[in-house]
CSV table of C-alpha atoms in Angstrom, one decimal:
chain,number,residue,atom,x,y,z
A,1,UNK,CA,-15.8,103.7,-61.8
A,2,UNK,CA,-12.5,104.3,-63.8
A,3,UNK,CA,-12.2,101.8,-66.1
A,4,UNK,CA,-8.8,101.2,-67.3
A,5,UNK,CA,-8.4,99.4,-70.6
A,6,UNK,CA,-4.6,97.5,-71.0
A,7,UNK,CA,-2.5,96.1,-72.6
A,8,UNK,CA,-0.3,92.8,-72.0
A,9,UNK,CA,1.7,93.0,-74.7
A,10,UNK,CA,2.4,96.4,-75.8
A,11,UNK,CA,2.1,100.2,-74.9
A,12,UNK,CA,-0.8,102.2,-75.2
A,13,UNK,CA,-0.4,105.3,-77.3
A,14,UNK,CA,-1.5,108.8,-77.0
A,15,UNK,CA,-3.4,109.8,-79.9
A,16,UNK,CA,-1.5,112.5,-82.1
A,17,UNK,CA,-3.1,114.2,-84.6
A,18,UNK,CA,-1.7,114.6,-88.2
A,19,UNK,CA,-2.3,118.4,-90.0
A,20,UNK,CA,-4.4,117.8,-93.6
A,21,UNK,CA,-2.6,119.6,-96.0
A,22,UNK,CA,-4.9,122.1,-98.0
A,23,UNK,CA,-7.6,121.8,-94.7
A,24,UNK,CA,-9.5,125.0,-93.7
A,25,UNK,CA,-8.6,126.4,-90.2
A,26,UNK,CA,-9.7,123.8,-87.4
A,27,UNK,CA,-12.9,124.7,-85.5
A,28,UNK,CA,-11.9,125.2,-82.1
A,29,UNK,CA,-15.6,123.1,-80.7
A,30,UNK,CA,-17.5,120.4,-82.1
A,31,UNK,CA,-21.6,120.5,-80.4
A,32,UNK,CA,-23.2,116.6,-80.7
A,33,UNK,CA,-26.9,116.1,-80.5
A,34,UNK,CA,-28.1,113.4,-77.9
A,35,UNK,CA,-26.5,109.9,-78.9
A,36,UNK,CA,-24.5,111.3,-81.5
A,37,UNK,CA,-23.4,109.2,-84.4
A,38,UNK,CA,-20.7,110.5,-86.1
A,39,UNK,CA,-18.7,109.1,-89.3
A,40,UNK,CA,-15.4,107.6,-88.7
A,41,UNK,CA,-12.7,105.8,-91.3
A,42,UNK,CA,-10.4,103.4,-89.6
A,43,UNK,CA,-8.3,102.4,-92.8
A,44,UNK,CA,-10.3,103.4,-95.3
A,45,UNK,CA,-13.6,101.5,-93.5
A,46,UNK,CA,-16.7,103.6,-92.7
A,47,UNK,CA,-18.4,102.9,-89.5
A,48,UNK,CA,-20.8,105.1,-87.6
A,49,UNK,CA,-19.4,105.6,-84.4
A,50,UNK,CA,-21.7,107.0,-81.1
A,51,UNK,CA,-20.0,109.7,-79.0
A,52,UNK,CA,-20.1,109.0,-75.3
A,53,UNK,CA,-19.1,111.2,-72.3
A,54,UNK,CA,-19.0,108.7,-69.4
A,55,UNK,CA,-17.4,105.8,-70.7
A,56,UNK,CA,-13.8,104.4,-71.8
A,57,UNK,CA,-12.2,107.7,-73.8
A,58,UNK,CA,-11.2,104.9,-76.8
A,59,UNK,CA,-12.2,103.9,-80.1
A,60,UNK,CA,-14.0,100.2,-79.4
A,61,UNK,CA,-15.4,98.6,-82.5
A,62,UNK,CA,-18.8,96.7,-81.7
A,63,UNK,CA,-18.6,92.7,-82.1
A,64,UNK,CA,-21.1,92.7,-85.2
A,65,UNK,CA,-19.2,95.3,-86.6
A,66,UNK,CA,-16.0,93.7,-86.8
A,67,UNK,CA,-17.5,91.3,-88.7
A,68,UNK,CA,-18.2,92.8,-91.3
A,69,UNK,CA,-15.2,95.0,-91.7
A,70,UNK,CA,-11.9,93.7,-93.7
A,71,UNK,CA,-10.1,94.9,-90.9
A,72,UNK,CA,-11.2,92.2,-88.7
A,73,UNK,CA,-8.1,89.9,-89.5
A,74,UNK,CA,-5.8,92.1,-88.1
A,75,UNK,CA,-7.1,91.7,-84.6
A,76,UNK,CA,-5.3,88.9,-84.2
A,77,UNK,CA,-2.2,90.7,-83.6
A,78,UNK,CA,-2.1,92.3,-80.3
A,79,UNK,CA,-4.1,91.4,-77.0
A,80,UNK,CA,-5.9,94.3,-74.7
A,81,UNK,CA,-6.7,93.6,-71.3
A,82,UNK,CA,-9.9,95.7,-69.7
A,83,UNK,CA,-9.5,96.4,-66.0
A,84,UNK,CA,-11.5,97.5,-63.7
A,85,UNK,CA,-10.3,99.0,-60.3
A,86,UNK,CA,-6.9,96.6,-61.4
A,87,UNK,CA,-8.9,93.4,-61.5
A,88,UNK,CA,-8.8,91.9,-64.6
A,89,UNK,CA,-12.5,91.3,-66.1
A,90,UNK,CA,-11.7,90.9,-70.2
A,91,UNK,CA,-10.0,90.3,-72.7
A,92,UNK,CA,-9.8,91.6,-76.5
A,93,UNK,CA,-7.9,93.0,-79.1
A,94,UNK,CA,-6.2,96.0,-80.2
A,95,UNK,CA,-4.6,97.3,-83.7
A,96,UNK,CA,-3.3,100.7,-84.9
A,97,UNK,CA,-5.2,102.1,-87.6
A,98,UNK,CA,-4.9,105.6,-89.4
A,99,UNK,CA,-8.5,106.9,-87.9
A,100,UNK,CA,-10.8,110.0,-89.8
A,101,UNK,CA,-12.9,111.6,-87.4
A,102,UNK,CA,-14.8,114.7,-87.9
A,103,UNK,CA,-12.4,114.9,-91.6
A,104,UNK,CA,-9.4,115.2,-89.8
A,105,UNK,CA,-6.3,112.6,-89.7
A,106,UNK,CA,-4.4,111.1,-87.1
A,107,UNK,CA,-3.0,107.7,-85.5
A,108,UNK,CA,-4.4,106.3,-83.0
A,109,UNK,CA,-5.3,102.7,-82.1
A,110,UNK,CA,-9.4,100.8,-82.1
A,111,UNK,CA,-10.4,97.9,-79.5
A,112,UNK,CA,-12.4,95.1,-79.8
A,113,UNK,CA,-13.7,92.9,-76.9
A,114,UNK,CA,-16.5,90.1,-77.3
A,115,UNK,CA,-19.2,92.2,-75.8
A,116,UNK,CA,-20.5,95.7,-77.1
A,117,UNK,CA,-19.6,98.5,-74.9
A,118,UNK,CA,-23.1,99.9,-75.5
A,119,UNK,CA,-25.7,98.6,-77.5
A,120,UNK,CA,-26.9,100.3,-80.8
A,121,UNK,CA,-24.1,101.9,-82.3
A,122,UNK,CA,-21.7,99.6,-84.7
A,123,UNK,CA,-18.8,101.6,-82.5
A,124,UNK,CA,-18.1,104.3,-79.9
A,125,UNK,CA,-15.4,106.7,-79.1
A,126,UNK,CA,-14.9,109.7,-76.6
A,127,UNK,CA,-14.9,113.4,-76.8
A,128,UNK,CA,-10.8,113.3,-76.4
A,129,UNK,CA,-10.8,111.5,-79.6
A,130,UNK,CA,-11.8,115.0,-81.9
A,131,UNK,CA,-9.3,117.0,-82.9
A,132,UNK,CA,-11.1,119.9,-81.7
A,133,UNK,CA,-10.3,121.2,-78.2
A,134,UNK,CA,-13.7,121.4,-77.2
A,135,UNK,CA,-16.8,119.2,-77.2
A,136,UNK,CA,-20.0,119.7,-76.1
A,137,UNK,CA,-23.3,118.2,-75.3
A,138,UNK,CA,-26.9,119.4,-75.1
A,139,UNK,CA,-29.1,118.7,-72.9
A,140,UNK,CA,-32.5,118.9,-72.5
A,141,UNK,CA,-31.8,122.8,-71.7
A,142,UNK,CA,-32.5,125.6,-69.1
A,143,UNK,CA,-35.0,127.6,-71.8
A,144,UNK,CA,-34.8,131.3,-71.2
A,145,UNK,CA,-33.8,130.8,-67.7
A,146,UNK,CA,-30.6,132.5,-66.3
A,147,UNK,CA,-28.0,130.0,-66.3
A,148,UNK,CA,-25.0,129.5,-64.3
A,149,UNK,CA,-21.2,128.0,-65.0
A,150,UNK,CA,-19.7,125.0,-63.3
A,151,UNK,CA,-16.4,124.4,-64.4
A,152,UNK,CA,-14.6,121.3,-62.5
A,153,UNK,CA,-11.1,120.1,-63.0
A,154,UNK,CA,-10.6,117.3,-65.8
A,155,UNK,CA,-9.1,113.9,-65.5
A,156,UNK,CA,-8.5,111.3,-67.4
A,157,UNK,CA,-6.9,110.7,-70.7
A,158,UNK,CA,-7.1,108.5,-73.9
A,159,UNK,CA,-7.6,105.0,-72.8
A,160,UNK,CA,-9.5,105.8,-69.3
A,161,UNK,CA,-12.7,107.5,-68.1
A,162,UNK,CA,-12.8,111.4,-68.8
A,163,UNK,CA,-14.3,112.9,-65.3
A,164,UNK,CA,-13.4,115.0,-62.0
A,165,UNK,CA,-12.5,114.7,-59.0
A,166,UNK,CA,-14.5,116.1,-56.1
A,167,UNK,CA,-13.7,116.2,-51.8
A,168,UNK,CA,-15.9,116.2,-49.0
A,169,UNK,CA,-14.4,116.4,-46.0
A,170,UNK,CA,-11.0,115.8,-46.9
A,171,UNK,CA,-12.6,112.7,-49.3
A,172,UNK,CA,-11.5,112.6,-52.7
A,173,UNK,CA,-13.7,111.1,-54.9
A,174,UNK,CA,-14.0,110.2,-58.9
A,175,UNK,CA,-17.3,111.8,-60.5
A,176,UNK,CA,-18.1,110.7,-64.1
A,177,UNK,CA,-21.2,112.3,-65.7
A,178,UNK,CA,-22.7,109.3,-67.6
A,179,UNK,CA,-24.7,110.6,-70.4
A,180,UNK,CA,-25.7,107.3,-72.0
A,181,UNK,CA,-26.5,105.6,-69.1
A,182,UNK,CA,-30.6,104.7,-69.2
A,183,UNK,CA,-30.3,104.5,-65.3
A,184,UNK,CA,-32.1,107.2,-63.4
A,185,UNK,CA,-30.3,107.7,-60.1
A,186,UNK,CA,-26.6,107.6,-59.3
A,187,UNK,CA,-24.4,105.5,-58.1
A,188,UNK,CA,-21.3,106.0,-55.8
A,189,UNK,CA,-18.8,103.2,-54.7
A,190,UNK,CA,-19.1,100.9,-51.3
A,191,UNK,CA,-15.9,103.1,-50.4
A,192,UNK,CA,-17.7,106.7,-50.9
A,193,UNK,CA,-21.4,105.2,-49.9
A,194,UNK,CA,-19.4,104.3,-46.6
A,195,UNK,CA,-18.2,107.6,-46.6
A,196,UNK,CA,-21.4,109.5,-47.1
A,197,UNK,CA,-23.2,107.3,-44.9
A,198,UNK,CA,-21.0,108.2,-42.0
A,199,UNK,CA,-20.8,112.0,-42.5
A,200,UNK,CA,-24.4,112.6,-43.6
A,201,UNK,CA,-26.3,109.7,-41.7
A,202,UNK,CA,-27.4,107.4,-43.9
A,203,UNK,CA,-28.5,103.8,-44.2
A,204,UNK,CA,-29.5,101.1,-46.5
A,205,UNK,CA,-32.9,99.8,-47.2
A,206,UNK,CA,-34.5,97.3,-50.0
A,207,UNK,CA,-33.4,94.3,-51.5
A,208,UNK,CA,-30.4,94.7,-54.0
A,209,UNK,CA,-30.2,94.5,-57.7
A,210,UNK,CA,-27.9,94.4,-60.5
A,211,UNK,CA,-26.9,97.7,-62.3
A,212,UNK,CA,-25.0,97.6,-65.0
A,213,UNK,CA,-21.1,99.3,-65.3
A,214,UNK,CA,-19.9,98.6,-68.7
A,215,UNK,CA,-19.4,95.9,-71.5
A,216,UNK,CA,-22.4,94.4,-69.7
A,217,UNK,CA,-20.7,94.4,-66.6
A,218,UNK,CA,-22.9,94.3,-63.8
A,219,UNK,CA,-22.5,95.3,-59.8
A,220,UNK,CA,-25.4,94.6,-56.8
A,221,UNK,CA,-27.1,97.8,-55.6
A,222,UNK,CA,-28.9,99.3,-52.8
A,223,UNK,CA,-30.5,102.4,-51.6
A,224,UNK,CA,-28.8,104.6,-49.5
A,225,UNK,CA,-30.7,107.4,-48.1
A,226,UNK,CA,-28.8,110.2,-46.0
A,227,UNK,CA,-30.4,111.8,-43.2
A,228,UNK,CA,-28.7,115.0,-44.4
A,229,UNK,CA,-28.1,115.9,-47.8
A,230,UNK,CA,-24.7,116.0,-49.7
A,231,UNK,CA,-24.3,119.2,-52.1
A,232,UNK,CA,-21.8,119.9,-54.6
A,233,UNK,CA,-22.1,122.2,-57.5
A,234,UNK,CA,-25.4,122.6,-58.7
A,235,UNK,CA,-26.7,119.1,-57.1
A,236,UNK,CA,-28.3,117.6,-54.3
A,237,UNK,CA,-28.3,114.2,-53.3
A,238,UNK,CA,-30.3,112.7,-50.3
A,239,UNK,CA,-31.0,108.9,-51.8
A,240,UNK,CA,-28.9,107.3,-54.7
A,241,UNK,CA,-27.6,103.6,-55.1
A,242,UNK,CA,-24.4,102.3,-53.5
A,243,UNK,CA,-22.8,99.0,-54.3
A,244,UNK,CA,-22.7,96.6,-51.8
A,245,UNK,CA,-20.8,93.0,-51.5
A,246,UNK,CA,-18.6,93.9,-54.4
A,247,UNK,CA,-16.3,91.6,-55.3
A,248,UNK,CA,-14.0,94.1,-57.0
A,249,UNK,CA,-14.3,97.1,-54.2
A,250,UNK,CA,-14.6,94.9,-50.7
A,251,UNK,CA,-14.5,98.3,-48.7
A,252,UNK,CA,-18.4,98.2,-47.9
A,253,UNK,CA,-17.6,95.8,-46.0
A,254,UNK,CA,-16.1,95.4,-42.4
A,255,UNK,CA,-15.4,98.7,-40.6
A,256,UNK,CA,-17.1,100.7,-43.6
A,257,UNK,CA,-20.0,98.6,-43.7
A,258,UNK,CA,-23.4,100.8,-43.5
A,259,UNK,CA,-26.0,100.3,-41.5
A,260,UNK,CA,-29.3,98.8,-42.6
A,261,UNK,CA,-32.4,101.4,-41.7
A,262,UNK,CA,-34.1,98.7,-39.5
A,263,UNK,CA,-30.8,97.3,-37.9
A,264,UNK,CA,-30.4,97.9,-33.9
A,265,UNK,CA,-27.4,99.2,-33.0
A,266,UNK,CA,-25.5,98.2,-29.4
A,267,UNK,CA,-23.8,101.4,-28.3
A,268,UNK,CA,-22.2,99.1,-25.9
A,269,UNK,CA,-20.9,96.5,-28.6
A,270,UNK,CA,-17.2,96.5,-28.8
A,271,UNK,CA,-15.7,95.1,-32.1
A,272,UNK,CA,-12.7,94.2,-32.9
A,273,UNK,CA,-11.0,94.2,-37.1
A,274,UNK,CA,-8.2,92.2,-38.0
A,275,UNK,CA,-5.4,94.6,-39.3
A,276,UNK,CA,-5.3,91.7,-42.6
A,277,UNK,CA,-4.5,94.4,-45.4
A,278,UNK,CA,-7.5,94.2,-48.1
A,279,UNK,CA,-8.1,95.8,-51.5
A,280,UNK,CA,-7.7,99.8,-51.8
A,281,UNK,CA,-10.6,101.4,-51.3
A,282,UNK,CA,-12.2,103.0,-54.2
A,283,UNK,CA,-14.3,106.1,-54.3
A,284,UNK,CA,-16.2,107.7,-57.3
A,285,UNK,CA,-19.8,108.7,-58.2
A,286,UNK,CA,-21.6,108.1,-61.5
A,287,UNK,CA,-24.4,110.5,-62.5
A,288,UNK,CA,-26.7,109.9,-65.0
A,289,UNK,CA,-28.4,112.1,-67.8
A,290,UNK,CA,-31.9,112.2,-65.7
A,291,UNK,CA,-30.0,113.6,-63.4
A,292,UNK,CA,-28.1,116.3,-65.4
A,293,UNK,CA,-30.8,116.3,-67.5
A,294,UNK,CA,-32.0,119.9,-66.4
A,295,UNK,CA,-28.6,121.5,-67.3
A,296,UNK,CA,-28.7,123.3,-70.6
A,297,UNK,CA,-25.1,121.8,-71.6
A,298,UNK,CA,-22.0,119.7,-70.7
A,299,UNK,CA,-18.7,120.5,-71.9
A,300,UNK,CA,-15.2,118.5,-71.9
A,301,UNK,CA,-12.7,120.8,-73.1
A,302,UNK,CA,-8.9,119.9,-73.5
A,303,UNK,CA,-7.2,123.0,-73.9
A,304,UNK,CA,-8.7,124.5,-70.4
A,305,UNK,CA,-8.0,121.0,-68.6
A,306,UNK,CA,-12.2,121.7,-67.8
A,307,UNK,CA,-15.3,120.0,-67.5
A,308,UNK,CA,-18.2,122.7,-68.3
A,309,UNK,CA,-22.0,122.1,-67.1
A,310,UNK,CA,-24.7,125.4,-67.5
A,311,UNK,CA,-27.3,124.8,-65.4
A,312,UNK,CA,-30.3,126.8,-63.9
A,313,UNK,CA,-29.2,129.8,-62.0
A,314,UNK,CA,-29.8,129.6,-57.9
A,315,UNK,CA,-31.6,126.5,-58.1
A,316,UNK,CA,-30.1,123.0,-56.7
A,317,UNK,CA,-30.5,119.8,-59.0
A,318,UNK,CA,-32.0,117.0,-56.6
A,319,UNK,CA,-31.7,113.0,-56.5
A,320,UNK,CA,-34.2,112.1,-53.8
């Protein structure tokens, strides 16, 4: 899901960096080991930030962090509003601070909301937030295996989800690849499980359960299994989770709705749908590390407008 962080009372701002006179020649790619911490100074005060690749692109600052920085006061100045899909969900703070990340300088802005956005790490940021152009993260690798090269088209920007967009007959549809995620399957949108469901033949099965989006955040669930798979770059999916009775996305519901494996259909049943507008139908796919896992590396870099992923030559990933 894009997740939107506001604001109600100002502007967000696009980071800019600021050159460090005397500093050697930037590297041009910074690589980050599995849950990456990295030091960062938001003025002056050290906190040990975690990378993340499918979540907000922002600096947030972990509540038990906050309280224990001097900062903290200022975070009364300015509200932030987090939205989801345009529905407002919660509400924080923001503040400008003069940010250090990887030794270089620049301006940007940190967030604080009352619940972590992962837990662990005293704060997180994304890979838009370095300096350097491109950012990469191994995975648990290919070994000497010929690899191949998926580049898709990036999206996103400083205060949203970093990710691509993918179509399947004539559906667009957001993909983020979620490595922090302890999840093993993915999980598409009522809109694109709809989708999918219709094109592929699928249906739902099993009771539902909660899965988590972000900031503790949580969605109901079910399986969806296609009768055909769906492929796109190096994966195949036949089964993955699909959210259901959303109260934020209502499009798995009424026309869209999908079929439950052991419902009877009437062929001769003739229904009738109000023309009542409802909410815009949303469509995106989450995949998780298990899933990417078998890639040898993901990339997001800036200056190509790309996201990178080197996977196992001739050989489909599979979620089944």
């Amino acid at each position: 899901m894009l997740i939107r962080p506001g604001t109600a009372l100002r502007c967000v701002a696009a980071l800019i960096a600021l050159p460090l006179l005397g500093a050697a020649p930037a590297v041009k790619e910074v690589t980050l080991p599995r849950d990456a911490r990295v030091t960062v100074f938001a003025d002056g005060e050290l906190i040990r930030a975690q990378v993340v690749a499918g979540l907000p692109n922002l600096m947030v600052i972990a509540p038990q962090s906050r309280m224990r920085l001097r900062l903290r006061q200022q975070f009364d100045d300015d509200q932030a509003i987090l939205r989801v899909f345009g529905r407002r969900v919660l509400s924080g703070r923001v503040r400008d601070v003069t940010l250090i990340v990887d030794n270089e300088l620049r301006q940007t802005e940190v967030y604080w909301f009352p619940k972590p956005l992962i837990e662990g790490p005293e704060a997180t940021l994304g890979p838009l937030m370095f300096v350097q152009p491109r950012v990469t993260f191994p995975l648990d690798g290919i070994g000497n295996a010929a690899a191949a090269r998926y580049r898709f088209k990036m999206i996103g920007g400083p205060t949203t989800l970093v990710g691509t967009r993918l179509r399947d007959h004539d559906q667009t549809f957001l993909t983020v690849f979620n490595l922090e995620h302890p999840r093993d399957y993915p999980v598409a949108s009522a809109a694109l499980g709809a989708h999918l469901a219709r094109i592929y033949g699928g249906t739902l099965s099993g009771p539902s359960w909660d899965s988590e989006i972000v900031f503790g955040i949580k969605r109901p669930v079910r399986w969806l299994t296609l009768v055909r798979p769906v492929r796109f770059g190096p994966f195949t999916l036949s089964r993955l989770a699909v959210r259901v009775r959303d109260r934020i996305d209502g499009s798995g519901t009424a026309p869209s709705r999908i079929r439950d494996a052991d419902e009877q259909v009437d062929l001769e049943e003739v229904t009738v749908e109000a023309g009542r507008a409802g909410p815009r139908p949303i469509y995106s796919l989450t995949l998780p590390r298990a899933l990417i896992a078998p890639c040898a590396r993901l990339t997001f870099d800036r200056r190509a407008g790309q996201i990178e992923l080197v996977c196992p030559a001739g050989k489909q990933i599979t979620a089944a």
